[in-house]
mmCIF file of C-alpha atoms in Angstrom:
data_model
loop_
_atom_site.group_PDB
_atom_site.id
_atom_site.type_symbol
_atom_site.label_atom_id
_atom_site.label_comp_id
_atom_site.label_asym_id
_atom_site.label_seq_id
_atom_site.Cartn_x
_atom_site.Cartn_y
_atom_site.Cartn_z
ATOM 1 C CA UNK A 1 44.840 71.188 178.024
ATOM 2 C CA UNK A 2 44.776 67.279 177.253
ATOM 3 C CA UNK A 3 44.201 66.147 173.549
ATOM 4 C CA UNK A 4 42.058 62.786 173.503
ATOM 5 C CA UNK A 5 44.214 60.526 171.149
ATOM 6 C CA UNK A 6 41.322 61.053 168.335
ATOM 7 C CA UNK A 7 42.233 64.602 168.160
ATOM 8 C CA UNK A 8 45.849 64.322 168.447
ATOM 9 C CA UNK A 9 45.304 61.644 165.334
ATOM 10 C CA UNK A 10 42.434 63.847 163.418
ATOM 11 C CA UNK A 11 45.493 66.862 163.653
ATOM 12 C CA UNK A 12 48.083 64.368 162.242
ATOM 13 C CA UNK A 13 46.041 63.567 159.259
ATOM 14 C CA UNK A 14 45.267 66.833 158.774
ATOM 15 C CA UNK A 15 49.146 67.795 158.775
ATOM 16 C CA UNK A 16 49.800 65.025 156.369
ATOM 17 C CA UNK A 17 47.085 65.882 154.154
ATOM 18 C CA UNK A 18 48.391 69.856 153.308
ATOM 19 C CA UNK A 19 52.007 68.225 152.892
ATOM 20 C CA UNK A 20 50.730 66.163 150.466
ATOM 21 C CA UNK A 21 48.525 68.574 148.658
ATOM 22 C CA UNK A 22 51.226 70.821 148.616
ATOM 23 C CA UNK A 23 53.812 68.541 147.116
ATOM 24 C CA UNK A 24 50.769 67.497 144.876
ATOM 25 C CA UNK A 25 50.363 71.571 144.128
ATOM 26 C CA UNK A 26 54.371 72.025 143.335
ATOM 27 C CA UNK A 27 55.103 68.945 140.986
ATOM 28 C CA UNK A 28 52.463 70.483 138.843
ATOM 29 C CA UNK A 29 54.137 73.548 138.192
ATOM 30 C CA UNK A 30 54.717 73.957 134.487
ATOM 31 C CA UNK A 31 58.396 73.236 133.598
ATOM 32 C CA UNK A 32 59.141 76.651 132.410
ATOM 33 C CA UNK A 33 58.731 77.979 136.318
ATOM 34 C CA UNK A 34 62.554 76.275 136.930
ATOM 35 C CA UNK A 35 64.084 76.708 133.208
ATOM 36 C CA UNK A 36 67.582 76.439 134.404
ATOM 37 C CA UNK A 37 67.553 77.923 137.393
ATOM 38 C CA UNK A 38 66.750 81.329 135.721
ATOM 39 C CA UNK A 39 64.241 82.624 137.794
ATOM 40 C CA UNK A 40 63.450 85.370 135.108
ATOM 41 C CA UNK A 41 60.707 83.353 133.888
ATOM 42 C CA UNK A 42 62.032 83.734 130.325
ATOM 43 C CA UNK A 43 63.319 80.564 128.339
ATOM 44 C CA UNK A 44 65.876 80.827 125.558
ATOM 45 C CA UNK A 45 63.028 79.619 123.030
ATOM 46 C CA UNK A 46 61.201 82.228 123.600
ATOM 47 C CA UNK A 47 63.561 85.047 123.527
ATOM 48 C CA UNK A 48 65.155 83.866 120.283
ATOM 49 C CA UNK A 49 61.464 83.110 118.595
ATOM 50 C CA UNK A 50 59.527 80.798 116.783
ATOM 51 C CA UNK A 51 61.662 78.006 114.689
ATOM 52 C CA UNK A 52 64.851 78.431 117.159
ATOM 53 C CA UNK A 53 65.754 75.652 119.092
ATOM 54 C CA UNK A 54 69.275 74.312 121.678
ATOM 55 C CA UNK A 55 71.940 72.754 119.801
ATOM 56 C CA UNK A 56 73.925 70.188 121.525
ATOM 57 C CA UNK A 57 76.800 72.084 123.887
ATOM 58 C CA UNK A 58 74.501 75.306 123.635
ATOM 59 C CA UNK A 59 73.954 75.958 127.106
ATOM 60 C CA UNK A 60 76.694 77.396 129.170
ATOM 61 C CA UNK A 61 76.794 79.196 132.912
ATOM 62 C CA UNK A 62 77.802 82.358 133.106
ATOM 63 C CA UNK A 63 79.812 82.271 136.641
ATOM 64 C CA UNK A 64 82.142 84.899 138.965
ATOM 65 C CA UNK A 65 85.184 84.662 139.880
ATOM 66 C CA UNK A 66 83.669 82.663 143.048
ATOM 67 C CA UNK A 67 82.183 79.914 140.679
ATOM 68 C CA UNK A 68 78.740 81.001 141.694
ATOM 69 C CA UNK A 69 76.443 80.794 139.083
ATOM 70 C CA UNK A 70 74.625 84.291 137.869
ATOM 71 C CA UNK A 71 73.258 82.980 134.071
ATOM 72 C CA UNK A 72 73.236 81.317 131.431
ATOM 73 C CA UNK A 73 74.195 81.528 128.000
ATOM 74 C CA UNK A 74 72.578 79.638 125.332
ATOM 75 C CA UNK A 75 73.285 79.138 121.513
ATOM 76 C CA UNK A 76 70.135 78.299 119.683
ATOM 77 C CA UNK A 77 69.820 77.311 115.819
ATOM 78 C CA UNK A 78 66.964 77.508 112.988
ATOM 79 C CA UNK A 79 67.479 75.272 110.387
ATOM 80 C CA UNK A 80 64.919 77.000 108.413
ATOM 81 C CA UNK A 81 66.783 80.602 108.117
ATOM 82 C CA UNK A 82 70.209 79.665 109.135
ATOM 83 C CA UNK A 83 70.546 81.831 111.973
ATOM 84 C CA UNK A 84 72.346 81.278 115.070
ATOM 85 C CA UNK A 85 70.822 83.374 117.980
ATOM 86 C CA UNK A 86 72.677 83.829 121.135
ATOM 87 C CA UNK A 87 70.802 85.123 124.382
ATOM 88 C CA UNK A 88 72.122 85.367 128.332
ATOM 89 C CA UNK A 89 69.181 84.962 131.040
ATOM 90 C CA UNK A 90 70.109 86.148 134.343
ATOM 91 C CA UNK A 91 69.754 84.124 137.116
ATOM 92 C CA UNK A 92 71.205 87.005 139.593
ATOM 93 C CA UNK A 93 70.287 90.119 140.160
ATOM 94 C CA UNK A 94 66.821 89.538 138.358
ATOM 95 C CA UNK A 95 64.473 92.320 137.531
ATOM 96 C CA UNK A 96 67.174 94.926 138.688
ATOM 97 C CA UNK A 97 68.395 96.854 134.995
ATOM 98 C CA UNK A 98 72.346 95.756 135.692
ATOM 99 C CA UNK A 99 75.108 95.459 132.851
ATOM 100 C CA UNK A 100 74.412 91.721 130.879
ATOM 101 C CA UNK A 101 75.613 91.116 127.818
ATOM 102 C CA UNK A 102 74.891 88.445 124.707
ATOM 103 C CA UNK A 103 77.535 88.273 122.104
ATOM 104 C CA UNK A 104 77.589 85.699 118.748
ATOM 105 C CA UNK A 105 81.138 84.915 116.671
ATOM 106 C CA UNK A 106 80.990 84.072 113.238
ATOM 107 C CA UNK A 107 83.609 82.423 111.403
ATOM 108 C CA UNK A 108 86.955 83.402 112.402
ATOM 109 C CA UNK A 109 85.841 85.732 114.804
ATOM 110 C CA UNK A 110 85.844 88.798 112.365
ATOM 111 C CA UNK A 111 82.338 89.126 112.618
ATOM 112 C CA UNK A 112 80.820 90.089 116.096
ATOM 113 C CA UNK A 113 77.234 90.333 116.545
ATOM 114 C CA UNK A 114 76.494 91.851 120.557
ATOM 115 C CA UNK A 115 73.582 93.135 122.713
ATOM 116 C CA UNK A 116 74.936 95.008 125.579
ATOM 117 C CA UNK A 117 72.825 97.228 128.417
ATOM 118 C CA UNK A 118 70.953 97.318 131.464
ATOM 119 C CA UNK A 119 68.746 94.375 131.645
ATOM 120 C CA UNK A 120 66.460 93.128 134.070
ATOM 121 C CA UNK A 121 66.364 90.043 132.511
ATOM 122 C CA UNK A 122 68.355 88.677 129.677
ATOM 123 C CA UNK A 123 70.412 90.127 127.102
ATOM 124 C CA UNK A 124 69.510 89.221 122.870
ATOM 125 C CA UNK A 125 68.430 88.040 120.970
ATOM 126 C CA UNK A 126 71.340 88.481 119.146
ATOM 127 C CA UNK A 127 71.207 86.999 115.705
ATOM 128 C CA UNK A 128 73.081 86.288 112.820
ATOM 129 C CA UNK A 129 73.198 84.400 109.274
ATOM 130 C CA UNK A 130 75.797 81.020 110.216
ATOM 131 C CA UNK A 131 74.678 78.574 108.011
ATOM 132 C CA UNK A 132 77.714 75.700 107.695
ATOM 133 C CA UNK A 133 79.702 78.491 109.242
ATOM 134 C CA UNK A 134 81.419 77.935 112.639
ATOM 135 C CA UNK A 135 80.888 80.004 115.575
ATOM 136 C CA UNK A 136 81.160 81.306 119.509
ATOM 137 C CA UNK A 137 79.293 82.686 122.156
ATOM 138 C CA UNK A 138 79.525 84.270 125.083
ATOM 139 C CA UNK A 139 77.653 86.095 128.004
ATOM 140 C CA UNK A 140 78.301 88.180 131.112
ATOM 141 C CA UNK A 141 75.960 89.228 133.619
ATOM 142 C CA UNK A 142 77.357 91.824 136.527
ATOM 143 C CA UNK A 143 75.854 93.594 139.345
ATOM 144 C CA UNK A 144 76.852 97.200 137.762
ATOM 145 C CA UNK A 145 74.338 99.817 136.636
ATOM 146 C CA UNK A 146 74.406 101.736 133.736
ATOM 147 C CA UNK A 147 77.335 103.868 133.525
ATOM 148 C CA UNK A 148 78.391 102.450 137.004
ATOM 149 C CA UNK A 149 82.167 102.069 137.067
ATOM 150 C CA UNK A 150 83.651 98.636 138.504
ATOM 151 C CA UNK A 151 84.670 98.441 142.139
ATOM 152 C CA UNK A 152 85.607 96.061 144.626
ATOM 153 C CA UNK A 153 82.183 94.883 145.412
ATOM 154 C CA UNK A 154 81.489 94.566 141.833
ATOM 155 C CA UNK A 155 80.654 91.110 140.549
ATOM 156 C CA UNK A 156 81.325 90.206 137.438
ATOM 157 C CA UNK A 157 80.231 86.657 135.492
ATOM 158 C CA UNK A 158 81.408 85.318 132.882
ATOM 159 C CA UNK A 159 80.566 82.025 130.463
ATOM 160 C CA UNK A 160 80.374 80.848 126.923
ATOM 161 C CA UNK A 161 81.971 78.368 124.192
ATOM 162 C CA UNK A 162 85.871 78.309 124.715
ATOM 163 C CA UNK A 163 86.256 77.958 120.908
ATOM 164 C CA UNK A 164 84.665 77.942 117.908
ATOM 165 C CA UNK A 165 81.817 75.124 116.693
ATOM 166 C CA UNK A 166 78.534 74.139 115.907
ATOM 167 C CA UNK A 167 80.017 74.450 112.270
ATOM 168 C CA UNK A 168 77.977 71.855 110.335
ATOM 169 C CA UNK A 169 73.934 71.918 109.599
ATOM 170 C CA UNK A 170 73.084 68.820 111.305
ATOM 171 C CA UNK A 171 73.380 71.083 114.538
ATOM 172 C CA UNK A 172 69.279 70.676 116.083
ATOM 173 C CA UNK A 173 69.081 68.273 119.010
ATOM 174 C CA UNK A 174 67.295 65.387 117.979
ATOM 175 C CA UNK A 175 64.333 65.345 120.360
ATOM 176 C CA UNK A 176 64.607 62.848 123.338
ATOM 177 C CA UNK A 177 68.524 62.811 123.199
ATOM 178 C CA UNK A 178 68.734 66.126 125.982
#
């Protein structure tokens, strides 16, 4: 069966139109659909709640020993309440209840606040007062189910701050500065 030049041109035009339509539809997806590669559909602002905003340097990758990103741990701050908030959002094992943790250290580290459990999407929010006090934070994402022992095939991913910081009242990122 042979196609005429007009039929070939019509089919080619239809393919280009379909590709353009698909590209347009994908570009119209909301920004939260691709938030930090989380795949969970949650943003740190949603989890921490109203009034919380990301701080400079407050998003860190949670990576395993092979440097595969398994999630992101976020530090947010509420200037009105003086509270910090930490949440770990999974990008691996999403939808599976696996051991996930969010930890916030306030001051010299003597005050530790933590949420740890077998979660499907994220750990946290972990909130604590820390106005004008330095904080540190970290997160954990694993493929371990509740009460499951670690083994050679276990994945354990860690991430967070390497020292105390975000000590002052000017922690909020200014809009437009990323």
